[in-house]
Short mmCIF file of C-alpha atoms and ligand atoms in Angstrom, two decimals:
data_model
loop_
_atom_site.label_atom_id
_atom_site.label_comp_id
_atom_site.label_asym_id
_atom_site.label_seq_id
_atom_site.Cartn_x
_atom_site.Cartn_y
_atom_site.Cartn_z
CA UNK A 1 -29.70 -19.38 9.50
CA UNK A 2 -28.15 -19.36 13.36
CA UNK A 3 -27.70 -15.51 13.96
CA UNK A 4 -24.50 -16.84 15.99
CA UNK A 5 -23.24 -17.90 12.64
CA UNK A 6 -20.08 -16.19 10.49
CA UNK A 7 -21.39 -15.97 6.99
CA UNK A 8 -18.26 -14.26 5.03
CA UNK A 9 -18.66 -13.20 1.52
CA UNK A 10 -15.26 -12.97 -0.54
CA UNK A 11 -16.19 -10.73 -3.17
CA UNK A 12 -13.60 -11.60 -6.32
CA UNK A 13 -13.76 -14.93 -4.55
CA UNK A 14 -12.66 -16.86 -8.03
CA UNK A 15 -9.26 -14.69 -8.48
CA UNK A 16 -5.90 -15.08 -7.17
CA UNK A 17 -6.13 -13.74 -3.56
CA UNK A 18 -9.65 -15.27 -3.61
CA UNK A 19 -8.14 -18.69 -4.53
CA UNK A 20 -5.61 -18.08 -2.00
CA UNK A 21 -8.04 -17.46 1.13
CA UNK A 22 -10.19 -20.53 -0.06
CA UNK A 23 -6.90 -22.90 0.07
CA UNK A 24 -6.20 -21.34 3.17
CA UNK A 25 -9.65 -21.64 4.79
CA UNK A 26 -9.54 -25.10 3.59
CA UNK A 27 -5.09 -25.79 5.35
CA UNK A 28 -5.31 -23.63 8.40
CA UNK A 29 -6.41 -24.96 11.65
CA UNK A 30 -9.77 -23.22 12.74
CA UNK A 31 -9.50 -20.48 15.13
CA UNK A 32 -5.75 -20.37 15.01
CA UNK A 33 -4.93 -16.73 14.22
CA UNK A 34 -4.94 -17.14 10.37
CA UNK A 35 -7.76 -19.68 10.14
CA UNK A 36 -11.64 -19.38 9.82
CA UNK A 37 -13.14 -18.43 13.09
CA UNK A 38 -15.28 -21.70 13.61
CA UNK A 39 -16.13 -24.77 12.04
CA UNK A 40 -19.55 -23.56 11.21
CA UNK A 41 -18.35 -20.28 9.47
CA UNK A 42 -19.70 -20.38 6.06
CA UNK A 43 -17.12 -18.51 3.42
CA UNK A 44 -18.72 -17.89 0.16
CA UNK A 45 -16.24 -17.21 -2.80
CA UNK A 46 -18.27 -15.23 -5.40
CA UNK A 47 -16.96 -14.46 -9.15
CA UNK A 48 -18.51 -12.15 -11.57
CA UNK A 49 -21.15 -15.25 -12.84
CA UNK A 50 -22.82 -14.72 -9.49
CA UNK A 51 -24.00 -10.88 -10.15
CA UNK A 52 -21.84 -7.71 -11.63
CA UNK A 53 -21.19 -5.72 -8.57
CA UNK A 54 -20.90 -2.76 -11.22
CA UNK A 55 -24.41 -2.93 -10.41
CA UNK A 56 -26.36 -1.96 -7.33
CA UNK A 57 -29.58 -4.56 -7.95
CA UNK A 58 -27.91 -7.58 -8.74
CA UNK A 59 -24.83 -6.44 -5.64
CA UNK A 60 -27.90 -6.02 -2.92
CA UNK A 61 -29.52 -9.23 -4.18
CA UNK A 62 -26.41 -11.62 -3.63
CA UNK A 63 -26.25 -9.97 -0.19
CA UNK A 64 -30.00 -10.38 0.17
CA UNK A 65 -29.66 -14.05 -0.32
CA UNK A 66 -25.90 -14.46 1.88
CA UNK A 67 -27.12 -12.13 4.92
CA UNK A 68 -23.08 -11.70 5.25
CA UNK A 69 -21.47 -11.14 9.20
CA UNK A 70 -18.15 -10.21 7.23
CA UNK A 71 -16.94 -9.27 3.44
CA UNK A 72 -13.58 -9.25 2.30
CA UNK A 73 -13.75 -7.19 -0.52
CA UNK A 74 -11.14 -8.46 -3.70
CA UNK A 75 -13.69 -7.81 -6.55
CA UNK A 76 -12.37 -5.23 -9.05
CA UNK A 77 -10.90 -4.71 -12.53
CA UNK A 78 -7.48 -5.66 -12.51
CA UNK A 79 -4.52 -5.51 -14.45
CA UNK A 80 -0.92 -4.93 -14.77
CA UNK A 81 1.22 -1.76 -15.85
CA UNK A 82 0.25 -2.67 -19.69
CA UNK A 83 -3.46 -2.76 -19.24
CA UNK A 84 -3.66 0.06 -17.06
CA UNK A 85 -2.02 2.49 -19.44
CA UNK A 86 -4.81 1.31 -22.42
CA UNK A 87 -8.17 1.40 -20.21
CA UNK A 88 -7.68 4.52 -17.85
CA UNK A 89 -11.30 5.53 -17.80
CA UNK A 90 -12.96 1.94 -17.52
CA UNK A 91 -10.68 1.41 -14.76
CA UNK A 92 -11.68 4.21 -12.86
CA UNK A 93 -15.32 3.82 -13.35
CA UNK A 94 -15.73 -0.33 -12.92
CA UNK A 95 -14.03 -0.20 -10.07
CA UNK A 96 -16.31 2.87 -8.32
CA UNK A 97 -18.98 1.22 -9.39
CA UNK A 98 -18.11 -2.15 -7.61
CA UNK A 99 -16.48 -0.25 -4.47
CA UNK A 100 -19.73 2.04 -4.01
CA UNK A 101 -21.86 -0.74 -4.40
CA UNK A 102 -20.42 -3.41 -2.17
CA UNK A 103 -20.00 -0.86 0.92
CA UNK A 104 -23.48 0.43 0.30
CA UNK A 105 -25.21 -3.31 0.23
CA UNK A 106 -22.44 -3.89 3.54
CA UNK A 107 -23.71 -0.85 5.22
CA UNK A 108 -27.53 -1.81 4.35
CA UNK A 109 -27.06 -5.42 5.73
CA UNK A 110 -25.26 -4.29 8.68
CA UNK A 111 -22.51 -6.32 8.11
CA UNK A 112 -20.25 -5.96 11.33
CA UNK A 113 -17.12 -5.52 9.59
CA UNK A 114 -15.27 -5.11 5.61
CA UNK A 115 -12.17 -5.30 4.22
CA UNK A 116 -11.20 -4.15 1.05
CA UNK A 117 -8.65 -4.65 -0.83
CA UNK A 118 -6.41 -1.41 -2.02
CA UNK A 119 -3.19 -1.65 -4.19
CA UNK A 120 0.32 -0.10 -3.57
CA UNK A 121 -0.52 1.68 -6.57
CA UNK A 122 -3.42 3.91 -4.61
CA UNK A 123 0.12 6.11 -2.92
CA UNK A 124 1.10 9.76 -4.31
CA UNK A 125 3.82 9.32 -7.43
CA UNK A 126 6.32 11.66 -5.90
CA UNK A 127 6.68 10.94 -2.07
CA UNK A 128 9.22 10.27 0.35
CA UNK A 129 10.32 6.56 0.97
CA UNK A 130 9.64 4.25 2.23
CA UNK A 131 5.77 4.39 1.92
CA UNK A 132 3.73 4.15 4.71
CA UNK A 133 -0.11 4.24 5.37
CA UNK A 134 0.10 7.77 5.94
CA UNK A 135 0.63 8.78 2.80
CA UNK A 136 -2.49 7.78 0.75
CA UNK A 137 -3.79 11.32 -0.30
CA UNK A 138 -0.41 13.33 -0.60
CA UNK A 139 -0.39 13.93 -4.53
CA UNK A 140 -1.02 12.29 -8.00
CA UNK A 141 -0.98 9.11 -8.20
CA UNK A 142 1.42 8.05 -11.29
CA UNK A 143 0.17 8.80 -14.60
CA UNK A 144 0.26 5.42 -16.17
CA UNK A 145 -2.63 3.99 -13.41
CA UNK A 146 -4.52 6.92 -12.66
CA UNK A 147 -7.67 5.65 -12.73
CA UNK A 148 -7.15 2.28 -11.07
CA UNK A 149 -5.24 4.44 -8.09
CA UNK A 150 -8.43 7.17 -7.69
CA UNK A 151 -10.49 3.89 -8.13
CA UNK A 152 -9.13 2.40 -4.87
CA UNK A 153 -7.93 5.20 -3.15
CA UNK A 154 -11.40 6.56 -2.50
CA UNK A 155 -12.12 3.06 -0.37
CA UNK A 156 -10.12 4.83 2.17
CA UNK A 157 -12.19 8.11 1.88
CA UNK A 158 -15.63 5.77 2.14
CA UNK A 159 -14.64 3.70 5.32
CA UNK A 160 -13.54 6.87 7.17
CA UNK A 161 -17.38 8.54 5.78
CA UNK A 162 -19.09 5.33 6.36
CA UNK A 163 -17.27 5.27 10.04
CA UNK A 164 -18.24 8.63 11.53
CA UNK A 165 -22.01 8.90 9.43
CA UNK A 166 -22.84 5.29 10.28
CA UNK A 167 -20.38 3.72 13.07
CA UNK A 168 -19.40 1.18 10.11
CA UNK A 169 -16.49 -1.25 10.86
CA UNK A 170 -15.26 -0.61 7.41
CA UNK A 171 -11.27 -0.98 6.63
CA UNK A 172 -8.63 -1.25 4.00
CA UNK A 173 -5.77 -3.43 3.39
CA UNK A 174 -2.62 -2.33 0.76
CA UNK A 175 -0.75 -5.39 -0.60
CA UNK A 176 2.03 -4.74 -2.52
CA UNK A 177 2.34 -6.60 -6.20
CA UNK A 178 0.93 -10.23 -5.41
CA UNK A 179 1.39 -13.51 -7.50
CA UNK A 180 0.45 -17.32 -7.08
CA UNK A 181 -1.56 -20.32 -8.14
CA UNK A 182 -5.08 -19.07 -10.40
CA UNK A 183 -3.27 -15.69 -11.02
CA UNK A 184 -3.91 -14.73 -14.04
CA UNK A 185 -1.31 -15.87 -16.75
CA UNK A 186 -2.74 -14.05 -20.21
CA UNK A 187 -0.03 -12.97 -21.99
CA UNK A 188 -0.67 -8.92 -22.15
CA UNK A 189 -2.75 -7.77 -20.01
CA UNK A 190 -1.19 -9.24 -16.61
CA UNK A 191 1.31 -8.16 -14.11
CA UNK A 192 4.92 -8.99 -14.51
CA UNK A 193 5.07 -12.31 -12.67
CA UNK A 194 2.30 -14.28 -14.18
CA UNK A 195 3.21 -12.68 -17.54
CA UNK A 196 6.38 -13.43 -17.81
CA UNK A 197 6.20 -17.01 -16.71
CA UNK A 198 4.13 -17.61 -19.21
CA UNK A 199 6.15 -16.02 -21.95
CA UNK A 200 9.14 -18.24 -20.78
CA UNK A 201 7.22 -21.27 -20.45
CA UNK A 202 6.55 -21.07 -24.16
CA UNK A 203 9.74 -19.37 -24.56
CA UNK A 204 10.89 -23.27 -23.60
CA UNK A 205 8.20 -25.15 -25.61
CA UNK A 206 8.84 -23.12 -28.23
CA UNK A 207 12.71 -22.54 -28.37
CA UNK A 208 12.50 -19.32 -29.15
CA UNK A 209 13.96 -16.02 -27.39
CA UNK A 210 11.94 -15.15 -23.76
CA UNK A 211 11.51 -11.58 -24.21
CA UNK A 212 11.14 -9.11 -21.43
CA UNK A 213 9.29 -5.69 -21.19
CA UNK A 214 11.28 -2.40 -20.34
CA UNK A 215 14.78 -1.82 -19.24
CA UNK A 216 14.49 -4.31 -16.20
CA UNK A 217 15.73 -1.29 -13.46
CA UNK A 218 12.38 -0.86 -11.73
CA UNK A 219 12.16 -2.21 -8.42
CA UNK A 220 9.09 -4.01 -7.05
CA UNK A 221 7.93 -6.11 -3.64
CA UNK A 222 6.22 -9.24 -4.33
CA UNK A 223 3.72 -10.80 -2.11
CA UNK A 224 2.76 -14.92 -2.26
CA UNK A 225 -1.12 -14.92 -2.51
CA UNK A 226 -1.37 -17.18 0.41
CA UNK A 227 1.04 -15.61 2.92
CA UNK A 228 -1.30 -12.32 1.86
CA UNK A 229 -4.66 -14.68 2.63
CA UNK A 230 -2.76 -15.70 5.89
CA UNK A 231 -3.00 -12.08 6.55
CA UNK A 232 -6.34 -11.16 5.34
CA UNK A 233 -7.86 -13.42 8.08
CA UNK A 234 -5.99 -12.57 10.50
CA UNK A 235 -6.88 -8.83 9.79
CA UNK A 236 -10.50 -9.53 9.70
CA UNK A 237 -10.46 -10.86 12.58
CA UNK A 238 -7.65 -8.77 14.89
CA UNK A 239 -7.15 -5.32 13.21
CA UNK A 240 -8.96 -2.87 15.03
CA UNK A 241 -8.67 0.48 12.96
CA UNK A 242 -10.47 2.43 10.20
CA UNK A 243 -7.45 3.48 8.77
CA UNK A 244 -5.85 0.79 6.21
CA UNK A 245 -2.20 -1.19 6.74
CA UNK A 246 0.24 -2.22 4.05
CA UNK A 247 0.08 -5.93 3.77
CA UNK A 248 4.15 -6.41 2.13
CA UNK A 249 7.29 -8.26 2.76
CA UNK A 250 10.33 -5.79 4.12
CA UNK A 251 11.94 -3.04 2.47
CA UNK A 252 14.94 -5.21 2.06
CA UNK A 253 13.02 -7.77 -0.09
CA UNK A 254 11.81 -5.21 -2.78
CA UNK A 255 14.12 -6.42 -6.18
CA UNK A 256 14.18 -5.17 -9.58
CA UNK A 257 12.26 -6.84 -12.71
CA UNK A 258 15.73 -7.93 -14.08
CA UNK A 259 16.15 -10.21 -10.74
CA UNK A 260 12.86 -11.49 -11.24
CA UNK A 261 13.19 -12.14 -14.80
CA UNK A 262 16.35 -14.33 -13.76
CA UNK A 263 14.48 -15.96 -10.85
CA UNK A 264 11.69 -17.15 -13.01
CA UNK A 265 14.24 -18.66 -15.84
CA UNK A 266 15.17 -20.62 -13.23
CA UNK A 267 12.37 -21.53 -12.18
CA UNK A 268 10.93 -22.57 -15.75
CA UNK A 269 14.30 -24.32 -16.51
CA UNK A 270 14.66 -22.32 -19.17
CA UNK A 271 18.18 -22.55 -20.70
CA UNK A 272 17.91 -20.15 -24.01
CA UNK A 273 18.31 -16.23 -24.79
CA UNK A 274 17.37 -13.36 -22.67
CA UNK A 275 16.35 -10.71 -24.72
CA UNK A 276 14.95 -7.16 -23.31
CA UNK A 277 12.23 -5.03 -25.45
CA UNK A 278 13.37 -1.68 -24.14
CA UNK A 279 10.26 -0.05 -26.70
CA UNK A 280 7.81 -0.73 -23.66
CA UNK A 281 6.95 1.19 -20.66
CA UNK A 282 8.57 0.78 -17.38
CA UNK A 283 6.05 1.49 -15.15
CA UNK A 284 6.66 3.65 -11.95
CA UNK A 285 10.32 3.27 -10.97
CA UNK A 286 9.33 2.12 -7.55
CA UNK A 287 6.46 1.98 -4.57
CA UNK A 288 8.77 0.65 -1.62
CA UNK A 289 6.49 0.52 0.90
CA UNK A 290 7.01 0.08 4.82
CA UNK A 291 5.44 -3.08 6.69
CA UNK A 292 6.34 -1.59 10.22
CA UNK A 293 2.87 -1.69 11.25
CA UNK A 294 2.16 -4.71 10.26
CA UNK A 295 5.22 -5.54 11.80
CA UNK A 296 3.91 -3.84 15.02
CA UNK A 297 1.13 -6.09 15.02
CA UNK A 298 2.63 -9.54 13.62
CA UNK A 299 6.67 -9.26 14.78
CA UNK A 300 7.25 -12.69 13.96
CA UNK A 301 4.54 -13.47 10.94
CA UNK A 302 6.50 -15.56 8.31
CA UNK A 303 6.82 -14.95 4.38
CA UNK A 304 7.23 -17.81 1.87
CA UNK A 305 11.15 -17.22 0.75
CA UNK A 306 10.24 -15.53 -2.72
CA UNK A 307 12.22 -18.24 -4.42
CA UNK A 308 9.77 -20.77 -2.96
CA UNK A 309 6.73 -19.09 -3.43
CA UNK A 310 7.88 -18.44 -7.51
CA UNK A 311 8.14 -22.20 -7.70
CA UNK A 312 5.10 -23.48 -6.17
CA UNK A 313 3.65 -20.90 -9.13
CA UNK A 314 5.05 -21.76 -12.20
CA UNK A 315 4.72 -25.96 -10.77
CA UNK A 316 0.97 -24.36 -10.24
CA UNK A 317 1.08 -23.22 -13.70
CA UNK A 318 2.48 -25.89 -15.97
CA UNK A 319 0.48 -28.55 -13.74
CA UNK A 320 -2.59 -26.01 -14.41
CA UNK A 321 -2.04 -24.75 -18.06
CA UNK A 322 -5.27 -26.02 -19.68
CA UNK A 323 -7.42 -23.95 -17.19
CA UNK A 324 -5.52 -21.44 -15.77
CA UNK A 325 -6.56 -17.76 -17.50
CA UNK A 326 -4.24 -17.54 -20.31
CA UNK A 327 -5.67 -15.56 -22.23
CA UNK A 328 -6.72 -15.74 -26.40
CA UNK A 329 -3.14 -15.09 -27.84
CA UNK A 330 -1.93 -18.29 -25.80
CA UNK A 331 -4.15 -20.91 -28.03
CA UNK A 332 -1.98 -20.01 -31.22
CA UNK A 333 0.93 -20.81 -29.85
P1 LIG B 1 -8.22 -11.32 -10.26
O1 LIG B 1 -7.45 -12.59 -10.16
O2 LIG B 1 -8.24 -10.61 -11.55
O3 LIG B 1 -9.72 -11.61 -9.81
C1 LIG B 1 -10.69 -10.60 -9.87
C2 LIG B 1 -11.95 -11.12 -9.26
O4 LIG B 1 -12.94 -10.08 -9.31
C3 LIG B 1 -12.55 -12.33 -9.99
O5 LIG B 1 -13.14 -13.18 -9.05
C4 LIG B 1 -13.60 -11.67 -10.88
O6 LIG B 1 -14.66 -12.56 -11.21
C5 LIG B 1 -14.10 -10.57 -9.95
N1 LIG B 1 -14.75 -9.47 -10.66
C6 LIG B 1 -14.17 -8.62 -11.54
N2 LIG B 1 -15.09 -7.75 -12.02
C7 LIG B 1 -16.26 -8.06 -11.39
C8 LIG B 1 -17.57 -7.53 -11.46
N3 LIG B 1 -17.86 -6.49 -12.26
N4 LIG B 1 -18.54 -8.11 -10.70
C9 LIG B 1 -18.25 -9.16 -9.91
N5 LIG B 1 -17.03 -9.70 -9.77
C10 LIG B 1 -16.05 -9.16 -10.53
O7 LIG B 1 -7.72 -10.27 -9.18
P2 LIG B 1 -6.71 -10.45 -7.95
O8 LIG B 1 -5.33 -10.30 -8.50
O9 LIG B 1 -7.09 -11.63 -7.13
O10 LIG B 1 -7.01 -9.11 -7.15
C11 LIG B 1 -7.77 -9.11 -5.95
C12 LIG B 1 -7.68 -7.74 -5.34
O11 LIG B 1 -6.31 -7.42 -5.07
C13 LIG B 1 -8.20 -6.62 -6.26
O12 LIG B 1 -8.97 -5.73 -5.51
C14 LIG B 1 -6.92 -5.97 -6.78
O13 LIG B 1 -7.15 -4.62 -7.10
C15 LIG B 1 -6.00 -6.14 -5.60
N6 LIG B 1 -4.56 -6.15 -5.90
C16 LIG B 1 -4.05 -7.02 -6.80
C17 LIG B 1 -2.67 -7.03 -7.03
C18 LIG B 1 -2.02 -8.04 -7.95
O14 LIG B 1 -0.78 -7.98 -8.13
N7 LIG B 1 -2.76 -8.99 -8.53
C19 LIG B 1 -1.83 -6.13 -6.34
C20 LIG B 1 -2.41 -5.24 -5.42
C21 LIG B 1 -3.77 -5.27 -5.20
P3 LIG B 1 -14.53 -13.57 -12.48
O15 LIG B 1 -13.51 -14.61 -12.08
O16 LIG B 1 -15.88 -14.13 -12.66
O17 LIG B 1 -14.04 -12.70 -13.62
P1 LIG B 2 2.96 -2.40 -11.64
O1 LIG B 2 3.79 -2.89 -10.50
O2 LIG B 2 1.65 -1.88 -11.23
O3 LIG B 2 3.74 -1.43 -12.50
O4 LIG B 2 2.57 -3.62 -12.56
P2 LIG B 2 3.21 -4.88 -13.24
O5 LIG B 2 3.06 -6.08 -12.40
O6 LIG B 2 2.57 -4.90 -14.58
O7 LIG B 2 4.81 -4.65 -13.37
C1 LIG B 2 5.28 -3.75 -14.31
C2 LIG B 2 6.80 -3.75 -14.39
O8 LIG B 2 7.28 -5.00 -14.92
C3 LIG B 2 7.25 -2.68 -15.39
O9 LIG B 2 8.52 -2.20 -15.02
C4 LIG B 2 7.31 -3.47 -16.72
O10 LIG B 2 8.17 -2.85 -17.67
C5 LIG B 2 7.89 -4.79 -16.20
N1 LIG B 2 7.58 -5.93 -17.09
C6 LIG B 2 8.51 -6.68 -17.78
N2 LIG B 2 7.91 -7.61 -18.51
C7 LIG B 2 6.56 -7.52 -18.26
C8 LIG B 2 5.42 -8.25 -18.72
O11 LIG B 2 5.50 -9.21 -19.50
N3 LIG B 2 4.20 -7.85 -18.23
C9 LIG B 2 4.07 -6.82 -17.34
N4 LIG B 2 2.86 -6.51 -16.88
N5 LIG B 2 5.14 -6.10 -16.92
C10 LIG B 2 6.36 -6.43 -17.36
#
């Protein structure tokens, strides 16, 4: 292998964001800002068939046998507000396993610089708004994802250790709720976008009722997987600090699930009832979070229109619905 040579491992390479850098590697002309650095770069998208990262053996042997320059880091256990609240502990623990692991093989294999990836979720329940990077460790996280948000948040703690015991080049970036093409579409145990297009697409197949969780108030920001990938590259290959950045659209596109709800009947084409299930759990009322350094660094970086980016999705989806990740109540109906 040429030592000149990028090798970049995308840990989590098969998920959404994953899917989303590989399209973009694939669209983006090399060595603009968001595109691979050369045409010799080798990016390796890895899913969980290639080794369990909960694991430090099989972890340092796919990094013995990539010899990564660079690791974006996606690999963890995720889920939405619904699966969060059921598997607190195995949330924490899978995804301390994976993070300890993959920054211990990194540091090991001198790789010259990480990313991983954080969540919104990862900021103090009560805080002031709007959230910035700042904020990280200033309380509790909210009860309903406390193990996915001590999970992540510790990243931050690790890339600042790593930094000053080791002179790693290890950083963070915070995306704010994320949908697109490969998400994952199962029924219960997804976040609101890709489980709700999927209830209204059979909703429509069906002609039944297209339910929706909670009271609709809460108010979220969405970002398209591949404007997020856009940024991803770019950050691995600009962003020179330790500390993390928010990767989000502006404060004045956060909407509430009601909006959203509409936005994907639309969407679907759906032309039957709306009905609300206000027995479930709403979640944290909201995380709006502040892109002004990102903004500092990218003034004039363009976002899909949501409305575009929700198409190209559910088109993804019904185009897709034989593979995509469904999940095992889907076959029965
Ligand atoms: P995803 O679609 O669920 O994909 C997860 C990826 O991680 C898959 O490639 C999966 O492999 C891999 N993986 C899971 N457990 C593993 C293990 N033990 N060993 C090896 N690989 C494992 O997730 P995503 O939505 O793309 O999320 C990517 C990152 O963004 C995560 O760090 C997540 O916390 C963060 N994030 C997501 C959202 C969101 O709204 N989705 C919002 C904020 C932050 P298989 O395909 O083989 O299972
Ligand atoms: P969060 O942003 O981490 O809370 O995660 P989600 O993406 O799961 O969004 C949760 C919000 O969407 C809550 O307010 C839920 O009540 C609402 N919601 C409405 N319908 C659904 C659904 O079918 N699935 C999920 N995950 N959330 C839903």
């Amino acid at each position: 292998m040429s030592s000149s040579k990028n090798v970049i491992l995308v840990t989590g390479g098969t998920g959404l964001v994953g899917a989303a850098i590989d399209y973009v590697t694939q669209h983006e002309p090399v060595g603009s800002r968001y595109g691979k650095f050369a045409e010799d770069d080798q990016w390796v998208f890895l899913s969980s068939k290639d080794g369990d990262l909960r694991d430090l053996a099989q972890t340092m042997a796919i990094f013995d046998k990539y010899e990564p320059t660079h690791v974006i880091h996606l690999a963890a256990l995720v889920g939405g507000l619904f699966k969060n609240m059921k598997y607190k502990l195995t949330f924490l623990r899978d995804n301390l396993l994976i993070n300890d692991n993959v920054l211990w093989a990194s540091k090991e294999h001198g790789v010259k610089k990480v990313i991983s990836c954080l969540s919104t979720c990862v900021f103090p329940d009560k805080v002031s708004y709007p959230i910035d990077e700042s904020h990280v460790h200033l309380g509790p996280p909210h009860s309903s994802n406390f193990g996915y948000a001590h999970g992540k948040r510790l990243v931050d703690v690790y890339n600042h250790a790593y930094n000053e015991e080791f002179g790693c080049n290890f950083t963070a970036a915070i995306p704010t709720n994320i949908f697109g093409p490969h998400d994952n579409y199962d029924l219960e145990d997804s976040h609101v976008i890709p489980g709700l297009v999927h209830k209204c697409y059979l909703a429509k197949k069906n002609n039944t009722p297209f339910t929706v969780s909670g009271s609709g108030t809460p108010l979220r920001q969405f970002i398209y997987s591949r404007d997020l990938a856009k940024l991803f590259i770019w950050q691995l290959k600009e962003y020179p600090e330790i500390d993390p950045i928010i990767l989000s659209v502006g404060e004045e596109d956060e909407i509430t699930i009601k909006q959203v709800a509409e936005s994907i009947v639309k969407a679907v084409g759906f032309q039957g009832e709306v009905t609300w299930d206000s027995s479930k759990a709403d979640g944290q009322y909201k995380k709006t979070a502040s892109n002004s350094k990102l903004r500092k660094y990218l003034p004039d970086f363009e976002f899909t229109p949501f409305d575009v980016a929700l198409q190209e999705s559910v088109d993804w989806f019904v185009q897709n619905y034989d593979k995509a990740r469904t999940g095992a109540a889907a076959k029965k109906q």
